[in-house]
mmCIF file of C-alpha atoms in Angstrom:
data_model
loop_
_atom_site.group_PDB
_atom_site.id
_atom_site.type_symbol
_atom_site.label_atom_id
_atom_site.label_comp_id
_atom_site.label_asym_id
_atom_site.label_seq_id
_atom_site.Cartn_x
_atom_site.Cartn_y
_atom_site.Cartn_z
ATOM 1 C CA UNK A 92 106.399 96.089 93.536
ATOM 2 C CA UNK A 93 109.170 97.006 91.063
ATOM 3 C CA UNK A 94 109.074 100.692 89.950
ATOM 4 C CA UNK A 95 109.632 99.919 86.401
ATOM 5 C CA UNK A 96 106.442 98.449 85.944
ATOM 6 C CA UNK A 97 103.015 100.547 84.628
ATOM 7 C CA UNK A 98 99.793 99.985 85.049
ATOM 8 C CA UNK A 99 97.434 101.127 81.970
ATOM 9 C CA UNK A 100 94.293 103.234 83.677
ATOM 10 C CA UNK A 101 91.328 103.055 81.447
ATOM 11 C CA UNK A 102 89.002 105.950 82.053
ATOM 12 C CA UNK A 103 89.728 109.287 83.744
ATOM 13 C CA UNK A 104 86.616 109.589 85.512
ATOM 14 C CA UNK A 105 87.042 110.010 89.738
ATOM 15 C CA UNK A 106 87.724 106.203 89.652
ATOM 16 C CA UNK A 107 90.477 106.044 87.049
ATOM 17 C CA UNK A 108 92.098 109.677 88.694
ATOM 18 C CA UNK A 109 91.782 108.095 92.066
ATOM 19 C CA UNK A 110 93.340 104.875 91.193
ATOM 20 C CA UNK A 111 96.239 106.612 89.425
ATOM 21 C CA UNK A 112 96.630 108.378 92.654
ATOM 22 C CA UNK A 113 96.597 106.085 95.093
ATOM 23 C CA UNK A 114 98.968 103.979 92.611
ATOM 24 C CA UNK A 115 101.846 106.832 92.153
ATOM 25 C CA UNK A 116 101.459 107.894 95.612
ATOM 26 C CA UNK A 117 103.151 104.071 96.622
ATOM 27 C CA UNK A 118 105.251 104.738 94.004
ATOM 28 C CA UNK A 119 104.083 102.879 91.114
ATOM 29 C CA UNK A 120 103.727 103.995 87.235
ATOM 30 C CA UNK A 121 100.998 104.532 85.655
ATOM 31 C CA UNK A 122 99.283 105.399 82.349
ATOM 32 C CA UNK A 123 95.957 106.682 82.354
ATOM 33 C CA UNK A 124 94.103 107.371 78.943
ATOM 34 C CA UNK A 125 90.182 108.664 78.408
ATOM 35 C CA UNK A 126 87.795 108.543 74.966
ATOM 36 C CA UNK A 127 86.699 112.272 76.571
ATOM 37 C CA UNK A 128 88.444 115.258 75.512
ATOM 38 C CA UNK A 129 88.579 116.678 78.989
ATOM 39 C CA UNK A 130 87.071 116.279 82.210
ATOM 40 C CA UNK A 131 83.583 116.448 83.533
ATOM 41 C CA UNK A 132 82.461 120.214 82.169
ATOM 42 C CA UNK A 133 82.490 122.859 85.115
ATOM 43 C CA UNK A 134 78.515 123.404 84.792
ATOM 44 C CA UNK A 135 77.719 119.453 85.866
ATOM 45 C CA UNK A 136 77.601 118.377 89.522
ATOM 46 C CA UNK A 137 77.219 114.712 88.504
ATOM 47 C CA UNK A 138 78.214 112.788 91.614
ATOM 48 C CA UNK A 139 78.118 115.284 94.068
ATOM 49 C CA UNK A 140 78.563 113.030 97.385
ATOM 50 C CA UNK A 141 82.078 112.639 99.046
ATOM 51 C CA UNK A 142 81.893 109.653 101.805
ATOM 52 C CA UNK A 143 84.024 109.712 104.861
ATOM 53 C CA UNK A 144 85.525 106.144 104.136
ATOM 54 C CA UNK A 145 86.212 108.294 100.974
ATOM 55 C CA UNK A 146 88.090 111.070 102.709
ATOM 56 C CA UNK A 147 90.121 108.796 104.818
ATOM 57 C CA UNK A 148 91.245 106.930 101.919
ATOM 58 C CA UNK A 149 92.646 109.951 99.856
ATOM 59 C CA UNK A 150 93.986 111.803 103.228
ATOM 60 C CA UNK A 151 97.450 109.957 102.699
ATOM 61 C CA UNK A 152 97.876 111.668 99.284
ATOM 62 C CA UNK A 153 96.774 114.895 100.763
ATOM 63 C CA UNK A 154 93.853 115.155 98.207
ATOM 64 C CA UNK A 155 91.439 114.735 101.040
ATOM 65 C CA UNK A 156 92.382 118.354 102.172
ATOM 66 C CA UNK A 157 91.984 119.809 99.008
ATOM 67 C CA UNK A 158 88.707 118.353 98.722
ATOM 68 C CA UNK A 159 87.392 119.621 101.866
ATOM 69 C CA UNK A 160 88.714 122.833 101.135
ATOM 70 C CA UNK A 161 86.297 123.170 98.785
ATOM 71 C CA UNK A 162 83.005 121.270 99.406
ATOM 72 C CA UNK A 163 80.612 121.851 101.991
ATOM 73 C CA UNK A 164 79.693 119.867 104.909
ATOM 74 C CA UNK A 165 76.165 117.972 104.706
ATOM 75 C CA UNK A 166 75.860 117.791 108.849
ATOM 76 C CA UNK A 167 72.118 115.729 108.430
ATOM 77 C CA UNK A 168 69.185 115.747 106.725
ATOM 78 C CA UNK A 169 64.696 116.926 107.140
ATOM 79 C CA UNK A 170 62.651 114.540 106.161
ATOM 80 C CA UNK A 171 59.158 115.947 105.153
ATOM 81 C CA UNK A 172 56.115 114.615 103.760
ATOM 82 C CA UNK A 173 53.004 115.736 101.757
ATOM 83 C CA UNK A 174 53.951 119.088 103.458
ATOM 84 C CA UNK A 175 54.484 118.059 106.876
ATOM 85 C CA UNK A 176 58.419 117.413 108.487
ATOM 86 C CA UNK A 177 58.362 114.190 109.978
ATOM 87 C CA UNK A 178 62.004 114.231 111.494
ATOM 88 C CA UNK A 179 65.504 115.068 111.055
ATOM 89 C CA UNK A 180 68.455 112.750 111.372
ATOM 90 C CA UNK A 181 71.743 113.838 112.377
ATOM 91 C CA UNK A 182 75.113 112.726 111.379
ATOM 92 C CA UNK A 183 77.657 114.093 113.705
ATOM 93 C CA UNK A 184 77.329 111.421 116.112
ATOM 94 C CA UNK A 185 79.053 109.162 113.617
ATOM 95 C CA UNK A 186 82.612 106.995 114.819
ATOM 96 C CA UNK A 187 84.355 109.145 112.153
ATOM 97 C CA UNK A 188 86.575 112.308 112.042
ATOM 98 C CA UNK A 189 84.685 113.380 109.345
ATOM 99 C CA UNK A 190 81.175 113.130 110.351
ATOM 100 C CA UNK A 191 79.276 114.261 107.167
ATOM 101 C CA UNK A 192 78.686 114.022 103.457
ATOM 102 C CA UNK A 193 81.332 116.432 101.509
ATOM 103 C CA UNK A 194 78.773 117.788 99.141
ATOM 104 C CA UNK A 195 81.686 118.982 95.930
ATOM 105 C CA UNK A 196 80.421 118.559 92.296
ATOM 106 C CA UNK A 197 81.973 115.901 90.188
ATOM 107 C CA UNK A 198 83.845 118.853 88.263
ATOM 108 C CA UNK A 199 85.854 119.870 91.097
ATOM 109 C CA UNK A 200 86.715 116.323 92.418
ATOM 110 C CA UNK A 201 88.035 115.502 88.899
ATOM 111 C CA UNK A 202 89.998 118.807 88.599
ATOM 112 C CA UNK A 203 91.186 118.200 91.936
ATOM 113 C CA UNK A 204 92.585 114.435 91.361
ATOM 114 C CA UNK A 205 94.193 115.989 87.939
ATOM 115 C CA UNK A 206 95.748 118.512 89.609
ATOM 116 C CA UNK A 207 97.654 116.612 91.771
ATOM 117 C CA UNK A 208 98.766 113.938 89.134
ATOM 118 C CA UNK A 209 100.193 116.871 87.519
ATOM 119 C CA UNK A 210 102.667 118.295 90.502
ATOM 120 C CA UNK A 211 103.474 113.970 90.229
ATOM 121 C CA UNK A 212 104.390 114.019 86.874
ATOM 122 C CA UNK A 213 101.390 112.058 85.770
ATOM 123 C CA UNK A 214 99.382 113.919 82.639
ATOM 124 C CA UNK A 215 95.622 112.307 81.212
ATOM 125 C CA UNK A 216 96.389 111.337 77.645
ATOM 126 C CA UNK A 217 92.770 112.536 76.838
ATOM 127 C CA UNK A 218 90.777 111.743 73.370
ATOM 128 C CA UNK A 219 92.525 108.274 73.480
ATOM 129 C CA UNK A 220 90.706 104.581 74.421
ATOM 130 C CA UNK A 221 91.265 101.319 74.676
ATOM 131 C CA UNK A 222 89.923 99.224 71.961
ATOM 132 C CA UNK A 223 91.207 95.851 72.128
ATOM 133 C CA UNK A 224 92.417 93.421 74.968
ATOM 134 C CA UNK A 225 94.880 91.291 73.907
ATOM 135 C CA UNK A 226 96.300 88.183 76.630
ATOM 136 C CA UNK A 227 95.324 88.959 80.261
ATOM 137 C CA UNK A 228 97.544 87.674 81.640
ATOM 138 C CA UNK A 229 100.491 89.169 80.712
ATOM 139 C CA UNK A 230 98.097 91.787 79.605
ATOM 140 C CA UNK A 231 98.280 94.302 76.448
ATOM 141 C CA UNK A 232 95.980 96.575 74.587
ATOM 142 C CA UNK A 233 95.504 98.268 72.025
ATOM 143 C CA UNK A 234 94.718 102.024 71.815
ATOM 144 C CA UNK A 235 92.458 104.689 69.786
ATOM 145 C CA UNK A 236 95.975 105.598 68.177
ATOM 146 C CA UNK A 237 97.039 102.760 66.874
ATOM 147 C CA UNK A 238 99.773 101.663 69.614
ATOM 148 C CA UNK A 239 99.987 98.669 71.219
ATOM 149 C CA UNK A 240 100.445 99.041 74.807
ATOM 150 C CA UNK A 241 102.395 95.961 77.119
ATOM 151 C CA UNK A 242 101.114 96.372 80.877
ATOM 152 C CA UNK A 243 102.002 94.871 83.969
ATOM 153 C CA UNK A 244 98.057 94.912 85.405
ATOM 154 C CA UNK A 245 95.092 96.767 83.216
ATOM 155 C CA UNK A 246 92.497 98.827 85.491
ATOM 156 C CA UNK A 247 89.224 99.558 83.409
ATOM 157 C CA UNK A 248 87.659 102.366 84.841
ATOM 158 C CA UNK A 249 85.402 102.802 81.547
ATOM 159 C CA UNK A 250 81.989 103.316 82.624
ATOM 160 C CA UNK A 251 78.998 101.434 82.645
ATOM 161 C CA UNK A 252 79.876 100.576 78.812
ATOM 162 C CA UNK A 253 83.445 99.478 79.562
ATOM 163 C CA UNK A 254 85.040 98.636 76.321
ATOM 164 C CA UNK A 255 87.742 96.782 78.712
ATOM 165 C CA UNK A 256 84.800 94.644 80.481
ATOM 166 C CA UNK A 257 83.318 93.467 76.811
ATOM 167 C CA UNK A 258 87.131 92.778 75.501
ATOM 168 C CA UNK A 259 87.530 90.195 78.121
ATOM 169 C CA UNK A 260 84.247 89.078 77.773
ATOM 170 C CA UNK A 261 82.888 89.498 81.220
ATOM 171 C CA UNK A 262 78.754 89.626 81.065
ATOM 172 C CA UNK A 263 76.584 91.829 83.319
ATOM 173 C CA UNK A 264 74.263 90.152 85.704
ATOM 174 C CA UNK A 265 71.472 91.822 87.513
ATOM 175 C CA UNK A 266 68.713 93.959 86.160
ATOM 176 C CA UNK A 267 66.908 97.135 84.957
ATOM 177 C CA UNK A 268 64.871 99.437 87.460
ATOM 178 C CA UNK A 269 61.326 100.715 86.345
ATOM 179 C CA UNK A 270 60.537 103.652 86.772
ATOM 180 C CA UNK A 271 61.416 107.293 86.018
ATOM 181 C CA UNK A 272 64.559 109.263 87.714
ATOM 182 C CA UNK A 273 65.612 113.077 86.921
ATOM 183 C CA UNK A 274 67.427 115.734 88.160
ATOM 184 C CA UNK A 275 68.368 119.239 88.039
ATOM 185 C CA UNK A 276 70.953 121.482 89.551
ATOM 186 C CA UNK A 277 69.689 124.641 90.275
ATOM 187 C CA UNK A 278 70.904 128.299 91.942
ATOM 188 C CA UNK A 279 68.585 130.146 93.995
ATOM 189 C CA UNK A 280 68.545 133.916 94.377
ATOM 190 C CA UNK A 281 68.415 133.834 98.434
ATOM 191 C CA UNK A 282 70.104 131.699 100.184
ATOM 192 C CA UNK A 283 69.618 127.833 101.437
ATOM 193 C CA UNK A 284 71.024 126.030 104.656
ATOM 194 C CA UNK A 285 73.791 124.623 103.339
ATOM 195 C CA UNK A 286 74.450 121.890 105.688
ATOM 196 C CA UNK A 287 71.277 120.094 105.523
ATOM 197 C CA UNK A 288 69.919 117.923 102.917
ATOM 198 C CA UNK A 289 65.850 117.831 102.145
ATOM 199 C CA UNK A 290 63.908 114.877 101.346
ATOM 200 C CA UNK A 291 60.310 114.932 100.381
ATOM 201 C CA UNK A 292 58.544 112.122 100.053
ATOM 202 C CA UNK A 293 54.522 111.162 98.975
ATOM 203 C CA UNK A 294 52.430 109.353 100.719
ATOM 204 C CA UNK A 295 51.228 107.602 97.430
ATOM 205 C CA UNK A 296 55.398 106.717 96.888
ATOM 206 C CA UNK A 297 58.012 108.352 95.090
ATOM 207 C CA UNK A 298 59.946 111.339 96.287
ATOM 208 C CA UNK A 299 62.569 114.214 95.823
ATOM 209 C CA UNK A 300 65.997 115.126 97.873
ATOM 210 C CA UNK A 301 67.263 118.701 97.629
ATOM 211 C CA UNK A 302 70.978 118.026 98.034
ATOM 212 C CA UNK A 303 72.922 121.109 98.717
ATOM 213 C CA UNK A 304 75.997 122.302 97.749
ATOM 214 C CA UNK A 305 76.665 125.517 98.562
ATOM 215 C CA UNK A 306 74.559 128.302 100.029
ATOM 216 C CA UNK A 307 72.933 129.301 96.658
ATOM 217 C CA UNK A 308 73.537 126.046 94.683
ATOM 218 C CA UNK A 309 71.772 122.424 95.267
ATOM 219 C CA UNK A 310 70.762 119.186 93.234
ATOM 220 C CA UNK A 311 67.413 118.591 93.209
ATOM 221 C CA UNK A 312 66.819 114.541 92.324
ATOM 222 C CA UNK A 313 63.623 112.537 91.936
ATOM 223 C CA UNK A 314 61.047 109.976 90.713
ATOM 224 C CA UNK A 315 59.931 111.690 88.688
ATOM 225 C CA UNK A 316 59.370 111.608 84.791
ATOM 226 C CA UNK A 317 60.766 114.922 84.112
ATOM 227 C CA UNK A 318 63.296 117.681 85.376
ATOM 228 C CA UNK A 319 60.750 120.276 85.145
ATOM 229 C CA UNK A 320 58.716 118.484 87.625
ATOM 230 C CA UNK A 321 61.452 118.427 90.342
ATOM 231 C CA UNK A 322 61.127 122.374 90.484
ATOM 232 C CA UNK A 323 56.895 122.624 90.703
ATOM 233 C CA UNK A 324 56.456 124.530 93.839
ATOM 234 C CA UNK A 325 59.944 125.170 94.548
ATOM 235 C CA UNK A 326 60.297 129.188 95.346
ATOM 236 C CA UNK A 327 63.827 131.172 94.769
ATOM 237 C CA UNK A 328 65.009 129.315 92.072
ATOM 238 C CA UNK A 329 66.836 131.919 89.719
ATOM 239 C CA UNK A 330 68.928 129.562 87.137
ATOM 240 C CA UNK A 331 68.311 125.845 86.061
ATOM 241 C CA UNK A 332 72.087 125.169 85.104
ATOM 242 C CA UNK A 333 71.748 121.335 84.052
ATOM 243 C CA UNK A 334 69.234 118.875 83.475
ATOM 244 C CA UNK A 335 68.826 114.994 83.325
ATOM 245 C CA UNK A 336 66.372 112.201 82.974
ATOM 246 C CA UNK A 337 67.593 108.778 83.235
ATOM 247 C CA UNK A 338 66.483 105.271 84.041
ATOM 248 C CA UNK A 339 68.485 103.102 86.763
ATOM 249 C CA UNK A 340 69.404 99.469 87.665
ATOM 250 C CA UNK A 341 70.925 97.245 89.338
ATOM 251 C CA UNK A 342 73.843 94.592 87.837
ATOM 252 C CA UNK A 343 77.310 93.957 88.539
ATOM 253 C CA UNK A 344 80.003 92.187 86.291
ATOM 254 C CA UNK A 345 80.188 88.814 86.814
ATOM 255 C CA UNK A 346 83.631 88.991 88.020
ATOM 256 C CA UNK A 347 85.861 91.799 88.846
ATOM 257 C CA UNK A 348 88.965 90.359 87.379
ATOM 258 C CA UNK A 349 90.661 88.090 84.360
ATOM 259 C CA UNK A 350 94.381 87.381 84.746
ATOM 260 C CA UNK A 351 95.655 90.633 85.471
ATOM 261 C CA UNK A 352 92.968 92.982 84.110
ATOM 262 C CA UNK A 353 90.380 94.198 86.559
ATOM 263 C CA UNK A 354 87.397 96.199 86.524
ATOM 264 C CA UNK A 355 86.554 98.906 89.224
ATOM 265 C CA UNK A 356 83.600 101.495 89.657
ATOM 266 C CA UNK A 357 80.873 101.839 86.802
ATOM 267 C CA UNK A 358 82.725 99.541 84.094
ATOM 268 C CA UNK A 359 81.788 96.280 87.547
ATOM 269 C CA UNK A 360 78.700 97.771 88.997
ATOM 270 C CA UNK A 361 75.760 100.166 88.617
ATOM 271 C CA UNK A 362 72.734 101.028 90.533
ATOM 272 C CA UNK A 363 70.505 103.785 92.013
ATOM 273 C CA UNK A 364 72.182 106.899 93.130
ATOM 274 C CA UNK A 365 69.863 106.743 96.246
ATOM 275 C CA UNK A 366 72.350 106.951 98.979
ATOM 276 C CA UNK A 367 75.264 108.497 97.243
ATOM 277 C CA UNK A 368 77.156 105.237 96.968
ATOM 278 C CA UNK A 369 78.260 104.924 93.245
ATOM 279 C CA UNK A 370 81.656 107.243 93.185
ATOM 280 C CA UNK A 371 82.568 106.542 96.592
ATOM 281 C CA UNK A 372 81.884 102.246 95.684
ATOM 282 C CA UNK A 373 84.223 102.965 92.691
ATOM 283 C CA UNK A 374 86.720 104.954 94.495
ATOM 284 C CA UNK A 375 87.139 101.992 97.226
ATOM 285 C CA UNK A 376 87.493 99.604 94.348
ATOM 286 C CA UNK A 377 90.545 102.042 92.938
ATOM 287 C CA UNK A 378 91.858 102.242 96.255
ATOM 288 C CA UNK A 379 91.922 98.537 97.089
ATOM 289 C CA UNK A 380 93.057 97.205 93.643
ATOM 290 C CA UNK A 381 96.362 100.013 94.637
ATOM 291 C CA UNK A 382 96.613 98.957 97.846
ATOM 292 C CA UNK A 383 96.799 95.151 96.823
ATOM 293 C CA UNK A 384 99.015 95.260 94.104
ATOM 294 C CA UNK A 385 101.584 97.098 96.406
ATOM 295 C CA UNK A 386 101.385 94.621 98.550
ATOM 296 C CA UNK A 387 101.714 91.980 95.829
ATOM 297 C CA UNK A 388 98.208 90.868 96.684
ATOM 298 C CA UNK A 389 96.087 91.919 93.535
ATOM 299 C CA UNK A 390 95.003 88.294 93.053
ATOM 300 C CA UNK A 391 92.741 89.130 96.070
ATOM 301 C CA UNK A 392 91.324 91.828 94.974
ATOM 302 C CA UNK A 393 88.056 90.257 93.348
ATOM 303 C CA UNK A 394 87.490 88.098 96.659
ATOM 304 C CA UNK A 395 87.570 91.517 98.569
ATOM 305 C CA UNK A 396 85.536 93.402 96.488
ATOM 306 C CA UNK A 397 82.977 91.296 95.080
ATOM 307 C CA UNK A 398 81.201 91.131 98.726
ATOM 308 C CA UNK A 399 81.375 95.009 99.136
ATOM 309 C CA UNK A 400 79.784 95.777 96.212
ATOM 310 C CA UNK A 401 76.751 92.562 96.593
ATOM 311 C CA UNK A 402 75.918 94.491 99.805
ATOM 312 C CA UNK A 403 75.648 98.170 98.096
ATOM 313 C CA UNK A 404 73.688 96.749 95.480
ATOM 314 C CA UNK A 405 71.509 95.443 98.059
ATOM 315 C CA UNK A 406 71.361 98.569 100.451
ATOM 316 C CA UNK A 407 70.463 100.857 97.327
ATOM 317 C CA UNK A 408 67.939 98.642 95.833
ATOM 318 C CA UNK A 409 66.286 98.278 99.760
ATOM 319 C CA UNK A 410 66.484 102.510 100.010
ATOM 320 C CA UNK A 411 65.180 102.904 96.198
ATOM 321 C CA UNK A 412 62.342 101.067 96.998
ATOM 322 C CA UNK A 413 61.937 102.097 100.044
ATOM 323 C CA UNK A 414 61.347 105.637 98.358
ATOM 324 C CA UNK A 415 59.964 104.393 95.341
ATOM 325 C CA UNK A 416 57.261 101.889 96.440
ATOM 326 C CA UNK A 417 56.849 101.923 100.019
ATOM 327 C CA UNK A 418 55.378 99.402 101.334
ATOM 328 C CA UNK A 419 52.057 100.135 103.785
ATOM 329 C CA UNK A 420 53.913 99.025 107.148
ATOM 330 C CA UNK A 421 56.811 101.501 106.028
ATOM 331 C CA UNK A 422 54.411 104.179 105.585
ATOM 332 C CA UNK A 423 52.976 103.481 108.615
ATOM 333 C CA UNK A 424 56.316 103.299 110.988
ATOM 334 C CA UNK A 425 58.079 105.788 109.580
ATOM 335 C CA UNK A 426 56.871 109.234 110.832
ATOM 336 C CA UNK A 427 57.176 106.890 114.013
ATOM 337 C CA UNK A 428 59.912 105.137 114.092
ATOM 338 C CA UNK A 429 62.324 107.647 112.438
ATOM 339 C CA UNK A 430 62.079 110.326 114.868
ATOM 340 C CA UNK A 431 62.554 107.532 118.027
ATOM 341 C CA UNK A 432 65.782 106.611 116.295
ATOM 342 C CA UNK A 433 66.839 109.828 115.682
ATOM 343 C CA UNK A 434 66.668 110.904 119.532
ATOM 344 C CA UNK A 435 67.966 107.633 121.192
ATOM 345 C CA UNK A 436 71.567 107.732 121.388
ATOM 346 C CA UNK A 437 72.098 103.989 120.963
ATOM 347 C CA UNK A 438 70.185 104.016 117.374
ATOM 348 C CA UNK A 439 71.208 107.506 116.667
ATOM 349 C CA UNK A 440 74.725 106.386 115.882
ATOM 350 C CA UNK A 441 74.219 103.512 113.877
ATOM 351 C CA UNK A 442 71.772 105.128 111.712
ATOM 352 C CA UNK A 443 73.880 107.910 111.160
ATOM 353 C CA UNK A 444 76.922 105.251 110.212
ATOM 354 C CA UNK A 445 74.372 103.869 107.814
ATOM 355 C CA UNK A 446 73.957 106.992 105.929
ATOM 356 C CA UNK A 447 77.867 107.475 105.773
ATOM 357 C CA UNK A 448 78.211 103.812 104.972
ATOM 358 C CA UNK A 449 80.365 103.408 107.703
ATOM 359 C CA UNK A 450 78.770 100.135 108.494
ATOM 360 C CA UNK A 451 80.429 98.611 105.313
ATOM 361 C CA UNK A 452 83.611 96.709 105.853
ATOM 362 C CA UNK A 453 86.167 99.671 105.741
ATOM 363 C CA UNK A 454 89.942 99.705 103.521
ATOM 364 C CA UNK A 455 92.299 97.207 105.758
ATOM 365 C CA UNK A 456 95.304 100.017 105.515
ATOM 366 C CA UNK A 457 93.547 103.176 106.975
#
């Protein structure tokens, strides 16, 4: 692909940074603006799971390094409930050289991704948006500032309200969640194992994971109405550092692309962050739509994307409500079950690929 032509970035989230990475790595320019002032603030964890497909994808670039410099190493996870552990699943037997969750909040991933753009000459132009689509397919667009910007592709990255996604007039299609979801990061005054997650769950439904990321620091995430509810019962804790309460759902765009504008990560598809999917799924996006248009290919890249994310939204929506409304069989097989699978070698693997999403289809190039 010619040198002298730029692709216009849309959001500087961990999507937009790691499609502007995986872009000037190959050698292409790019221009990525954000409505924010900055990134993510240092005291919220946000997305907080690294995937290996993840890892492998930003190991060319070298940013996988960095990352794992800095995170820690999720190696499996206790599963307990009303009191009692039921089992514990293991992920180290995974086909993978990187046989765990990277547990690194959002913050430092962003940081990270900016960090490198900078030694590569490529600066955020933060407090700026896109406003306006013009033609898509010889696509331009008009910014916060005023200027009118020519592209040779468009990449919103935008979020779930994507200003790019409603200027070319591409609806959602899905649907809301009920229920209640919060969380809370949290620092404890002795320390936690670090390398394993904890998931409570009820026996009526509904549930809690303490997600871990670092020996004195985890995310505690729920159904539950509110934050403060997460931390009943919950000894050691010596500073709640941020809260949340939010509802989820489940809808993609309808398409992922309109002449050459495309849509990747929350601005195409949301759902439940049961599972960790939702940065990683927007990350692959970034990394495919660079990988194509290298190759010349980007017309493909809604045809090889659109399948991907059907079968997350699927997987999450099967594990939410798995957690959310179990039904009685489930409640019934699972103290069972789970700890069979977890001890034969021929299911320990592929449930341990599961959790990894290694049983997804994985990036053609790696």
């Amino acid at each position: 692909m010619p040198s002298d032509k730029t692709i216009l970035i849309a959001g500087a989230g961990p999507v937009g940074l790691a499609a502007a990475v995986e872009l000037a790595r190959r050698g292409i320019r790019v221009r990525i603006v954000d409505a924010e002032a900055g990134p993510t603030p240092d005291n919220q964890s946000r997305a907080l799971a690294v995937l290996p497909t993840t890892l492998a994808i930003l190991e060319a670039s070298g940013v996988a390094e960095r990352l794992m410099a800095e995170g820690g190493r999720i190696l499996g996870a206790e599963f307990w409930r009303d009191g009692r552990k039921l089992f514990a699943v293991s992920l180290e037997s995974a086909r993978t050289p990187t046989p765990f969750i990277l547990s690194l909040p959002q913050a430092r991933t962003e940081r990270i991704l900016i960090d490198w753009l900078g030694e590569h000459g490529v600066a955020v132009e933060w407090n700026v948006s896109v406003t306006d689509i013009g033609e898509t397919h010889r696509p331009t667009a008009t910014l916060s500032t005023g200027e009118t910007v020519s592209a040779d592709a468009i990449l919103g990255c935008d979020g779930v309200h994507s200003r790019v996604r409603e200027a070319i007039g591409i609806p959602w299609k899905g649907e809301g969640y009920p229920g209640d979801f919060s969380l809370a990061d949290v620092k404890f005054s002795t320390p936690i194992d670090p390398h394993h997650a904890q998931i409570t769950m009820k026996a009526a439904g509904g549930g809690a994971a303490l997600l871990p990321f670092g020996e004195h620091e985890a995310r505690l995430i729920g159904t539950t109405a509110t934050p403060a509810t997460l931390l009943e019962g919950l000894a050691g804790i010596s500073e709640v550092v941020w809260t949340s309460r939010f509802h989820v759902a489940f809808r993609r765009a309808e398409r992922m692309a309109k002449g050459r504008v495309f849509l990747a990560g929350d601005a195409a598809h949301v759902h439940s962050p049961v599972g960790g999917r939702g940065m990683n799924l927007g990350i692959w996006d970034a990394a495919t739509f660079a990988f194509l248009y290298a190759q010349g290919r980007e017309t493909e890249y809604e045809t090889k994307r659109l399948p991907v994310v059907d079968a997350v939204l699927k997987a999450t929506r099967e594990m939410t409500d798995l957690v959310s409304h179990p039904p009685a069989l489930a409640k019934m097989l699972l103290p069972l079950g789970m700890p069979l699978a977890g001890r034969l070698p021929f299911l320990r693997r592929p449930l341990a690929e599961r959790v990894l999403a290694l049983d997804l289809p994985q990036p053609e190039w790696l």
